[in-house]
């Protein structure tokens, strides 16, 4: 019964296939009963109706500016009917209507990792009714969209974490593989952030919601996946490149066969082997496979167009802090000026930095917390992007930021000498230069390997674009092998440099927190989304879910492999079709046999297109230098 139900479901899902099979059965029975004329009329009427329906769709496509490949199938159906090969015409109809089912099957196979992300999206949350009681686990189940910031949520063993939260239980183990691609469970301690979409271990834990469902990591990934699934732009472009030349060549070969033989049947026999399924189906399947392969690797791409751009990238620009560096600067020195105490300027600076999203601000706040300094609330505060933050703290004006920004307010500002890898936050209190907070942010261990891989794989120009001071930026650039360093940039200057960077296409890699303008200006914007705000910065085309720069290499390698597979699948289809058409010009392949053989060509190209799921031969790390390979393998999510 279950098998019968599946068959009925499939037949109802694809009505064109069902009707074509029924008509073919009727025609076959009429033929067996020596009623060939009746069978021919039934086939002619049905195929004629199918031709009219196809023609309407083709005209609509042409009016939208898309010259499709349906004209080949249309001419083949008309030709087979005209020469009396009505069985062949029915096979062509079955092939075209079956193409939808074949594409659906191959598409589901290609995007299985994308679909797995959607299927595992959390839908409910267990909100504790008595959050301050350690003995009571009385809960109220609510929709995940109803969770508000501050709710205490119970996550039972093996359940999916519904929203981003802060762990209240002493420790917890979580499987974050669907978020980051990291196969090993990670351990979090009390106060650590737990991401939505992670699977809890074998003990119940409590978390306090820190973001709503809409802003949580997993829901942002789901939004990216939906956008990726709905993107078909590169598939159309790839097919269009071949549509007109392939159509013209097919018609020339068929016409030549007719002219040389003087037999109109030869025209139909050649043309049935020129059906366009490899171009219409193989390319979409390959791109879906590439999107799925990337998702499995912890890289979410917003659409197939991104894959094509990544495959062609020739220039790369990187932000520094949080991208080329680890993004967790630690305070290493406090240099107060006379009249100020070290703890005093740290407390004031950290209080002001509560209102900043810059990565240096987080390091300053951590340092104040480690010294048990109480952060004070500002009566007013504002942040000037890439420059600094100003706040009124207890009636005192406090400004923290870059030296040029502070010097504009305090004329006595003196630039500090910094060692390699150090950064500085300058502090001004009540119009006076109060001192410097020195922080160190080491380069990512994999960053030099990533730069070397890019340079060795066709990326002609690599640049660093940063708002940090020049000495720090140049020291990091020297360590990583980046010679073109542009420092102390405002957001508008970053955008201008990215827009002018040649050769194109160019990609920009940033931390996704304050790089939105320049990410949008790039041909491909890549956001390091493992930490920072949420995964889906609207400006980024690619979001890396693992806190590793090595995933940039994965993204480019997947893009190149996917486009290579799509083009190869198309060329396999075209090559086999052309060879078979040349053979058919001699008359040795009857129209019915040719139509059946073309089905095998379609199947071969689609199976080849599914290779995009596997990644490049030898694995994603095959071409990576060993330091990069090891860091990519051992990286843990933020």
XYZ file of C-alpha atoms in Angstrom:
638
model
C 0.000 0.000 0.000
C 2.808 2.381 0.879
C 4.553 1.768 -2.460
C 1.272 2.292 -4.300
C 0.791 5.566 -2.415
C 4.251 6.769 -3.465
C 3.519 5.966 -7.114
C 0.147 7.764 -7.006
C 1.788 10.763 -5.318
C 4.467 10.942 -8.024
C 1.893 10.662 -10.811
C -0.218 13.458 -9.326
C 2.850 15.662 -8.796
C 3.829 15.469 -12.477
C 0.547 15.456 -14.479
C 2.308 15.901 -17.859
C 4.155 12.614 -17.339
C 0.957 10.852 -16.294
C -0.981 12.068 -19.325
C 1.902 11.251 -21.697
C 2.158 7.694 -20.323
C -1.604 7.211 -20.686
C -1.598 8.540 -24.268
C 1.422 6.384 -25.143
C -0.369 3.327 -23.721
C -3.475 4.058 -25.784
C -1.398 4.561 -28.934
C 0.465 1.309 -28.267
C -2.772 -0.652 -27.827
C -4.191 0.817 -31.025
C -0.994 -0.103 -32.859
C -1.164 -3.703 -31.566
C -4.768 -3.931 -32.777
C -3.745 -2.833 -36.271
C -5.372 0.581 -35.854
C -2.247 2.589 -36.703
C -4.231 5.423 -38.282
C -6.241 5.971 -35.094
C -3.047 5.777 -33.037
C -1.350 8.324 -35.289
C -4.272 10.724 -34.891
C -4.309 10.356 -31.094
C -0.553 10.951 -30.928
C -0.718 13.862 -33.358
C -3.527 15.548 -31.441
C -1.780 15.161 -28.075
C 1.695 16.148 -29.291
C 0.151 19.109 -31.174
C -1.466 20.302 -27.939
C 1.855 19.889 -26.131
C 3.613 21.869 -28.879
C 1.089 24.709 -28.521
C 1.554 24.758 -24.745
C 5.364 24.781 -25.133
C 5.159 27.519 -27.770
C 3.180 29.797 -25.435
C 5.835 29.401 -22.734
C 8.629 30.005 -25.229
C 7.020 33.228 -26.463
C 6.717 34.454 -22.877
C 10.423 33.755 -22.344
C 11.356 35.636 -25.515
C 9.262 38.639 -24.421
C 11.246 38.613 -21.155
C 14.487 38.692 -23.152
C 15.416 35.025 -22.648
C 16.013 32.989 -25.798
C 15.621 29.431 -24.525
C 16.429 26.004 -25.885
C 12.811 24.857 -26.174
C 12.902 25.699 -29.885
C 15.018 22.582 -30.547
C 12.500 20.291 -28.880
C 9.675 22.149 -30.613
C 11.196 21.676 -34.055
C 12.002 18.026 -33.266
C 8.376 17.325 -32.283
C 7.019 19.059 -35.391
C 9.527 17.222 -37.617
C 8.759 13.771 -36.201
C 5.018 14.332 -36.635
C 5.528 15.638 -40.168
C 7.386 12.491 -41.272
C 5.041 10.112 -39.448
C 7.384 9.187 -36.587
C 4.656 9.701 -34.007
C 6.171 7.195 -31.522
C 9.393 9.252 -31.516
C 7.355 12.417 -30.993
C 5.726 10.864 -27.897
C 9.168 9.888 -26.547
C 10.332 13.495 -26.946
C 7.251 14.721 -25.060
C 7.896 12.145 -22.329
C 11.534 13.233 -22.163
C 10.656 16.911 -21.799
C 7.877 16.331 -19.254
C 10.067 13.789 -17.450
C 12.823 16.381 -17.312
C 10.867 18.175 -14.589
C 10.779 15.022 -12.465
C 14.435 14.284 -13.177
C 15.430 17.827 -12.255
C 13.362 17.604 -9.072
C 15.040 14.341 -8.070
C 18.534 15.528 -8.898
C 17.826 18.897 -7.259
C 16.758 17.250 -4.000
C 19.900 15.144 -4.073
C 22.057 18.179 -4.821
C 20.652 20.402 -2.074
C 20.307 17.773 0.644
C 22.602 19.640 3.053
C 20.687 22.874 2.462
C 17.401 21.058 3.064
C 18.778 19.460 6.224
C 19.403 22.941 7.622
C 15.800 23.948 6.927
C 14.325 20.704 8.282
C 16.177 21.098 11.584
C 15.029 24.648 12.191
C 13.801 24.849 15.838
C 10.079 25.551 16.186
C 9.324 25.471 19.935
C 11.049 26.484 23.158
C 10.571 25.326 26.775
C 10.358 28.578 28.749
C 10.809 28.062 32.500
C 7.946 29.436 34.604
C 10.184 29.689 37.696
C 13.589 30.635 36.280
C 15.149 31.412 39.661
C 14.293 28.033 41.141
C 16.919 25.312 40.755
C 14.450 22.599 41.807
C 11.545 23.387 39.497
C 11.609 22.586 35.817
C 8.000 23.622 35.189
C 7.884 24.893 31.640
C 5.553 26.467 29.135
C 6.072 25.413 25.530
C 5.898 28.416 23.201
C 6.609 29.015 19.544
C 10.221 29.979 18.972
C 9.058 33.361 17.631
C 7.458 34.137 21.024
C 10.706 33.924 22.987
C 11.851 37.317 24.286
C 15.283 38.413 25.416
C 15.811 37.430 29.047
C 13.616 34.305 29.005
C 15.189 31.301 30.714
C 14.844 28.236 28.489
C 15.220 24.569 29.312
C 16.990 22.565 26.608
C 16.578 18.840 27.114
C 19.097 16.189 26.013
C 19.524 15.896 22.225
C 17.196 18.863 21.582
C 17.996 21.726 19.215
C 18.766 25.037 20.928
C 15.879 27.341 19.868
C 17.503 30.803 20.159
C 20.926 32.260 20.884
C 21.492 32.256 24.612
C 23.921 32.489 27.497
C 24.545 29.229 29.335
C 23.311 29.247 32.944
C 24.238 25.641 33.742
C 27.838 25.072 34.886
C 28.868 23.265 31.698
C 27.257 21.899 28.566
C 28.287 19.962 25.473
C 26.849 20.929 22.083
C 27.010 19.586 18.541
C 27.439 22.641 16.295
C 28.176 20.708 13.092
C 25.105 22.049 11.282
C 26.272 25.601 12.017
C 30.006 25.395 11.579
C 30.825 22.118 9.851
C 32.885 21.234 12.944
C 32.216 17.532 13.607
C 33.434 17.369 17.226
C 31.105 18.516 20.052
C 32.165 21.699 21.816
C 32.019 22.368 25.547
C 30.626 25.620 26.905
C 30.936 26.905 30.451
C 28.500 29.070 32.412
C 28.259 32.478 30.770
C 29.352 31.165 27.381
C 27.227 31.807 24.310
C 25.191 28.918 22.927
C 24.015 29.299 19.332
C 20.571 28.398 18.080
C 20.646 25.304 15.898
C 23.240 23.566 18.065
C 22.196 20.152 19.416
C 22.401 19.716 23.174
C 24.399 16.800 24.607
C 23.225 14.148 27.035
C 22.193 16.396 29.930
C 19.531 19.090 30.265
C 20.793 22.667 30.426
C 19.353 26.109 31.018
C 20.109 29.113 28.860
C 19.032 32.745 29.010
C 17.879 34.124 25.664
C 20.157 36.909 24.424
C 18.529 37.328 21.012
C 15.059 36.854 19.594
C 14.425 34.080 17.088
C 14.609 36.458 14.112
C 18.068 37.674 15.177
C 19.495 34.305 16.221
C 22.252 32.544 14.322
C 20.310 29.583 12.977
C 17.343 31.597 11.736
C 19.745 33.911 9.921
C 21.315 30.878 8.263
C 17.851 29.627 7.283
C 17.144 33.005 5.665
C 20.390 32.699 3.700
C 19.477 29.182 2.585
C 16.071 30.336 1.335
C 17.783 33.104 -0.649
C 20.276 30.615 -2.086
C 17.551 28.180 -3.148
C 15.632 30.903 -4.953
C 18.610 32.108 -6.985
C 18.773 30.899 -10.606
C 20.706 33.707 -12.304
C 23.960 31.905 -13.212
C 22.099 28.873 -14.525
C 20.240 31.078 -16.981
C 23.460 32.773 -18.049
C 25.299 29.485 -18.547
C 22.475 28.028 -20.641
C 22.126 31.226 -22.672
C 25.783 31.126 -23.684
C 25.235 27.833 -25.452
C 21.575 28.091 -26.482
C 21.840 29.939 -29.799
C 25.084 28.282 -31.095
C 23.825 24.787 -30.171
C 20.417 25.421 -31.727
C 21.970 26.777 -34.917
C 24.467 23.902 -35.209
C 21.744 21.309 -34.653
C 19.483 22.797 -37.300
C 22.387 23.045 -39.782
C 23.312 19.365 -39.258
C 19.683 18.242 -39.592
C 19.143 20.410 -42.663
C 22.375 19.157 -44.248
C 21.329 15.526 -43.670
C 17.981 16.208 -45.369
C 19.623 18.000 -48.289
C 22.243 15.281 -48.881
C 19.858 12.360 -48.561
C 16.783 13.960 -50.067
C 14.798 12.240 -47.308
C 12.847 14.480 -44.922
C 12.833 11.676 -42.340
C 16.578 12.180 -41.963
C 15.924 15.718 -40.659
C 13.800 14.309 -37.801
C 16.258 11.462 -37.098
C 19.078 13.957 -36.567
C 17.098 16.504 -34.603
C 15.719 14.073 -31.985
C 19.317 13.721 -30.782
C 19.620 17.477 -30.181
C 17.244 17.783 -27.241
C 18.354 20.398 -24.717
C 17.980 18.672 -21.325
C 21.738 18.677 -20.511
C 21.755 22.470 -20.695
C 18.408 22.967 -18.968
C 18.947 20.544 -16.076
C 22.644 19.703 -15.632
C 23.761 23.277 -14.919
C 21.087 23.940 -12.237
C 21.874 20.616 -10.571
C 25.602 21.444 -10.469
C 24.977 24.848 -8.902
C 22.611 23.410 -6.307
C 25.275 20.824 -5.534
C 27.858 23.561 -5.073
C 25.606 25.496 -2.681
C 24.984 22.304 -0.725
C 28.694 21.395 -0.621
C 29.532 24.852 0.657
C 26.876 24.652 3.384
C 28.328 21.354 4.559
C 31.741 23.043 4.806
C 30.350 25.848 6.990
C 30.103 28.387 4.149
C 26.679 29.796 3.245
C 26.415 31.447 -0.165
C 23.434 33.644 -0.924
C 22.889 32.253 -4.416
C 24.276 30.562 -7.473
C 25.448 33.890 -8.915
C 27.937 34.088 -6.034
C 29.450 30.743 -7.046
C 30.132 31.986 -10.559
C 31.693 35.214 -9.267
C 33.889 33.330 -6.770
C 35.140 31.082 -9.544
C 36.341 34.153 -11.466
C 37.794 36.247 -8.599
C 41.095 37.933 -9.502
C 41.560 40.467 -6.659
C 41.090 40.206 -2.903
C 40.881 42.755 -0.101
C 40.855 41.985 3.622
C 39.860 43.888 6.713
C 42.461 43.513 9.476
C 40.926 43.302 12.925
C 38.844 40.149 13.399
C 39.583 38.983 9.866
C 43.337 38.659 9.363
C 43.835 38.826 13.119
C 42.086 36.704 15.732
C 39.745 39.508 16.685
C 40.263 39.104 20.415
C 42.723 41.829 21.412
C 44.004 41.706 24.967
C 45.119 44.725 26.988
C 48.910 44.551 27.447
C 49.733 48.048 28.732
C 48.175 51.229 30.132
C 50.136 54.437 29.602
C 48.428 57.279 31.521
C 49.592 60.873 31.214
C 50.460 62.887 34.356
C 47.344 63.629 36.382
C 45.559 60.381 35.493
C 45.620 56.971 37.138
C 45.828 53.749 35.096
C 42.702 52.226 36.648
C 40.887 55.534 36.297
C 41.366 55.859 32.539
C 40.667 52.128 32.030
C 37.376 52.415 33.963
C 36.313 55.531 32.070
C 37.348 54.091 28.698
C 35.606 50.763 29.348
C 32.445 52.590 30.481
C 32.420 54.538 27.224
C 33.240 51.434 25.167
C 30.013 49.809 26.381
C 28.416 51.763 23.568
C 30.782 50.599 20.823
C 30.671 47.459 18.654
C 34.364 47.681 17.698
C 36.479 44.636 18.492
C 38.989 46.739 20.487
C 36.108 47.873 22.688
C 35.451 44.281 23.730
C 39.101 43.878 24.769
C 38.987 47.033 26.866
C 35.769 45.920 28.591
C 37.280 42.498 29.353
C 40.363 44.125 30.870
C 38.196 46.286 33.162
C 36.196 43.231 34.211
C 39.398 41.294 34.970
C 40.512 44.132 37.253
C 37.093 44.178 39.001
C 36.434 47.739 37.835
C 32.741 48.693 37.849
C 31.506 50.078 34.541
C 29.453 53.238 34.863
C 26.370 54.190 32.874
C 26.655 57.082 30.426
C 24.097 59.883 30.396
C 24.678 60.141 26.635
C 26.900 58.316 24.160
C 27.589 58.134 20.434
C 29.947 56.256 18.141
C 31.661 57.586 15.029
C 32.301 54.553 12.807
C 36.025 53.604 12.624
C 37.004 56.697 14.619
C 35.869 56.106 18.179
C 33.192 56.633 20.801
C 32.291 59.565 23.029
C 30.233 59.481 26.222
C 29.309 61.522 29.283
C 30.351 59.429 32.294
C 29.472 60.903 35.696
C 29.510 64.408 34.292
C 32.882 63.910 32.568
C 33.368 63.929 28.805
C 35.186 60.759 27.740
C 36.356 60.087 24.165
C 38.123 56.890 23.124
C 39.420 56.285 19.619
C 42.107 56.700 17.006
C 44.928 59.207 17.538
C 43.793 61.599 14.809
C 40.250 61.598 16.229
C 41.521 62.320 19.756
C 44.050 64.919 18.542
C 41.210 66.909 16.998
C 39.805 67.353 20.528
C 42.968 67.288 22.660
C 45.867 69.189 21.110
C 48.344 67.634 23.568
C 47.808 64.124 22.148
C 51.077 62.248 21.618
C 51.320 59.143 19.452
C 52.558 56.087 21.331
C 55.338 53.801 20.143
C 53.898 50.364 19.434
C 55.583 47.019 18.929
C 54.722 44.663 16.089
C 51.130 43.402 16.350
C 50.013 45.997 18.884
C 47.089 48.394 18.538
C 46.204 51.402 20.654
C 43.086 53.168 21.876
C 43.701 56.821 22.795
C 41.705 58.365 25.651
C 40.626 61.968 26.118
C 38.932 63.132 29.343
C 37.359 66.591 29.589
C 39.346 67.821 26.592
C 42.711 66.579 27.918
C 44.776 63.715 26.542
C 44.512 61.109 29.307
C 46.640 58.273 27.982
C 46.855 55.221 25.771
C 45.518 51.694 26.165
C 47.758 49.266 24.284
C 46.238 46.012 23.053
C 47.746 43.089 21.144
C 45.815 41.169 18.512
C 47.863 38.399 16.928
C 47.381 37.313 13.302
C 45.293 34.213 12.770
C 47.594 31.179 12.498
C 46.054 30.247 9.139
C 46.104 33.781 7.648
C 49.582 33.613 6.055
C 48.713 30.262 4.460
C 45.472 31.672 3.041
C 47.292 34.636 1.492
C 49.946 32.322 0.016
C 47.258 29.986 -1.419
C 45.395 32.875 -3.035
C 48.563 34.260 -4.564
C 49.445 30.827 -5.960
C 45.983 30.190 -7.392
C 45.349 33.077 -9.712
C 44.530 35.959 -7.344
C 46.622 38.680 -8.932
C 46.255 41.420 -6.321
C 45.830 41.217 -2.531
C 45.222 44.295 -0.386
C 44.528 45.115 3.254
C 41.912 47.811 3.937
C 41.726 48.874 7.584
C 40.795 51.770 9.766
C 43.631 50.910 12.161
C 46.782 52.983 12.467
C 49.413 52.512 9.779
C 52.242 51.076 11.896
C 50.081 48.272 13.283
C 48.521 47.505 9.892
C 51.876 47.389 8.105
C 53.397 45.089 10.741
C 50.522 42.617 10.324
C 50.788 42.908 6.534
C 54.514 42.140 6.659
C 53.913 39.012 8.759
C 51.242 37.737 6.365
C 52.884 38.613 3.067
C 50.497 41.449 2.104
C 52.497 44.295 0.581
C 49.602 46.593 -0.399
C 48.358 47.951 2.945
C 45.923 50.872 3.170
C 45.469 52.064 6.754
C 43.578 54.716 8.767
C 40.687 54.557 6.311
C 37.177 55.875 6.813
C 34.269 53.678 5.587
C 33.801 55.853 2.498
C 37.500 55.517 1.632
C 37.278 51.732 1.933
C 34.317 51.698 -0.431
C 36.137 53.905 -2.954
C 39.262 51.711 -2.908
C 37.216 48.522 -3.232
C 35.239 49.945 -6.140
C 38.439 50.911 -7.986
C 40.430 47.750 -7.225
C 41.549 45.942 -10.391
C 41.469 43.354 -11.888
C 37.831 42.331 -11.441
C 35.976 40.482 -10.062
C 37.227 41.297 -6.575
C 36.232 39.914 -3.202
C 36.235 41.675 0.149
C 36.571 39.710 3.396
C 35.458 41.404 6.609
C 34.202 40.551 10.077
C 30.593 41.443 9.242
C 30.249 43.937 12.098
C 31.260 47.293 10.636
C 32.284 46.375 7.098
C 28.829 46.426 5.493
C 29.511 49.327 3.066
C 32.704 47.863 1.617
C 31.259 44.325 1.521
C 28.426 45.710 -0.589
C 30.874 47.528 -2.894
C 32.774 44.323 -3.676
C 31.804 41.879 -6.426
C 31.795 39.210 -3.701
C 31.488 40.238 -0.058
C 32.532 37.570 2.466
C 31.591 38.026 6.142
C 33.261 36.140 8.973
C 29.994 35.345 10.730
C 31.138 32.940 13.456
C 31.299 35.850 15.859
C 30.111 39.394 15.734
C 26.458 40.252 15.276
C 24.354 37.662 13.428
C 25.392 35.468 10.544
C 23.430 37.206 7.808
C 24.788 40.659 7.174
C 22.643 41.930 4.317
C 25.693 43.293 2.531
C 27.599 39.978 2.409
C 27.246 37.481 -0.420
C 28.995 34.732 1.552
C 28.876 34.061 5.301
C 31.560 31.892 6.903
C 30.130 30.089 9.939
C 33.444 28.726 11.207
C 35.907 31.025 12.931
C 38.622 30.237 10.409
C 39.928 32.285 7.500
C 40.770 28.996 5.753
C 37.106 28.783 4.741
C 37.789 31.576 2.218
C 39.953 29.050 0.378
C 37.130 26.505 0.614
C 34.643 29.003 -0.809
C 36.816 29.795 -3.840
C 37.718 26.147 -4.433
C 34.053 25.116 -4.278
C 33.097 27.936 -6.649
C 35.725 26.967 -9.202
C 34.930 23.262 -8.942
C 31.180 23.856 -9.290
C 31.504 26.002 -12.417
C 33.974 23.509 -13.880
C 31.537 20.630 -13.262
C 28.595 22.596 -14.730
C 30.537 23.504 -17.876
C 31.899 19.980 -18.266
C 28.379 18.515 -17.917
C 27.146 20.888 -20.610
C 30.044 20.016 -22.920
C 29.472 16.295 -22.338
C 25.839 16.741 -23.359
C 26.687 18.879 -26.376
C 29.586 16.643 -27.451
C 27.585 13.420 -27.250
C 24.620 15.021 -28.995
C 26.737 16.397 -31.845
C 28.552 13.074 -32.342
C 25.262 11.179 -32.358
C 23.730 13.700 -34.767
C 26.645 13.223 -37.169
C 26.140 9.453 -37.000
C 22.390 9.918 -37.485
C 23.081 11.883 -40.669
C 23.984 8.548 -42.280
C 20.547 7.139 -41.482
C 21.713 4.322 -39.171
C 19.840 5.625 -36.091
C 16.040 5.519 -36.440
C 14.084 8.377 -34.856
C 12.628 6.223 -32.078
C 16.042 4.811 -31.151
C 17.567 8.294 -31.299
C 14.969 9.671 -28.893
C 15.687 6.841 -26.435
C 19.466 7.267 -26.767
C 19.101 10.971 -26.010
C 17.520 10.009 -22.674
C 20.769 8.199 -21.804
C 22.754 11.326 -22.740
C 20.553 13.374 -20.398
C 21.077 10.894 -17.569
C 24.863 10.871 -18.075
C 25.143 14.653 -17.920
C 22.936 14.936 -14.825
C 24.865 12.230 -12.980
C 28.087 14.052 -13.843
C 26.606 17.345 -12.582
C 26.085 15.735 -9.167
C 29.898 15.610 -8.853
C 29.618 19.180 -7.588
C 28.518 17.664 -4.273
C 31.880 16.031 -3.712
C 34.226 18.971 -4.042
C 37.563 19.003 -5.939
C 39.420 15.723 -6.438
C 41.530 14.851 -3.417
C 39.389 16.845 -1.008
C 39.144 20.518 -0.155
C 42.560 20.588 1.549
C 44.503 18.859 -1.209
C 46.246 22.008 -2.422
C 46.614 23.770 0.929
C 49.996 24.264 2.570
C 50.355 22.139 5.711
C 50.121 25.037 8.250
C 46.822 26.108 6.687
C 45.566 22.551 6.527
C 46.264 21.879 10.180
C 44.677 25.104 11.390
C 41.586 24.477 9.308
C 41.263 20.989 10.735
C 41.705 21.945 14.371
C 39.765 25.207 14.443
C 36.942 25.485 16.928
C 33.944 27.789 16.591
C 33.909 31.018 18.512
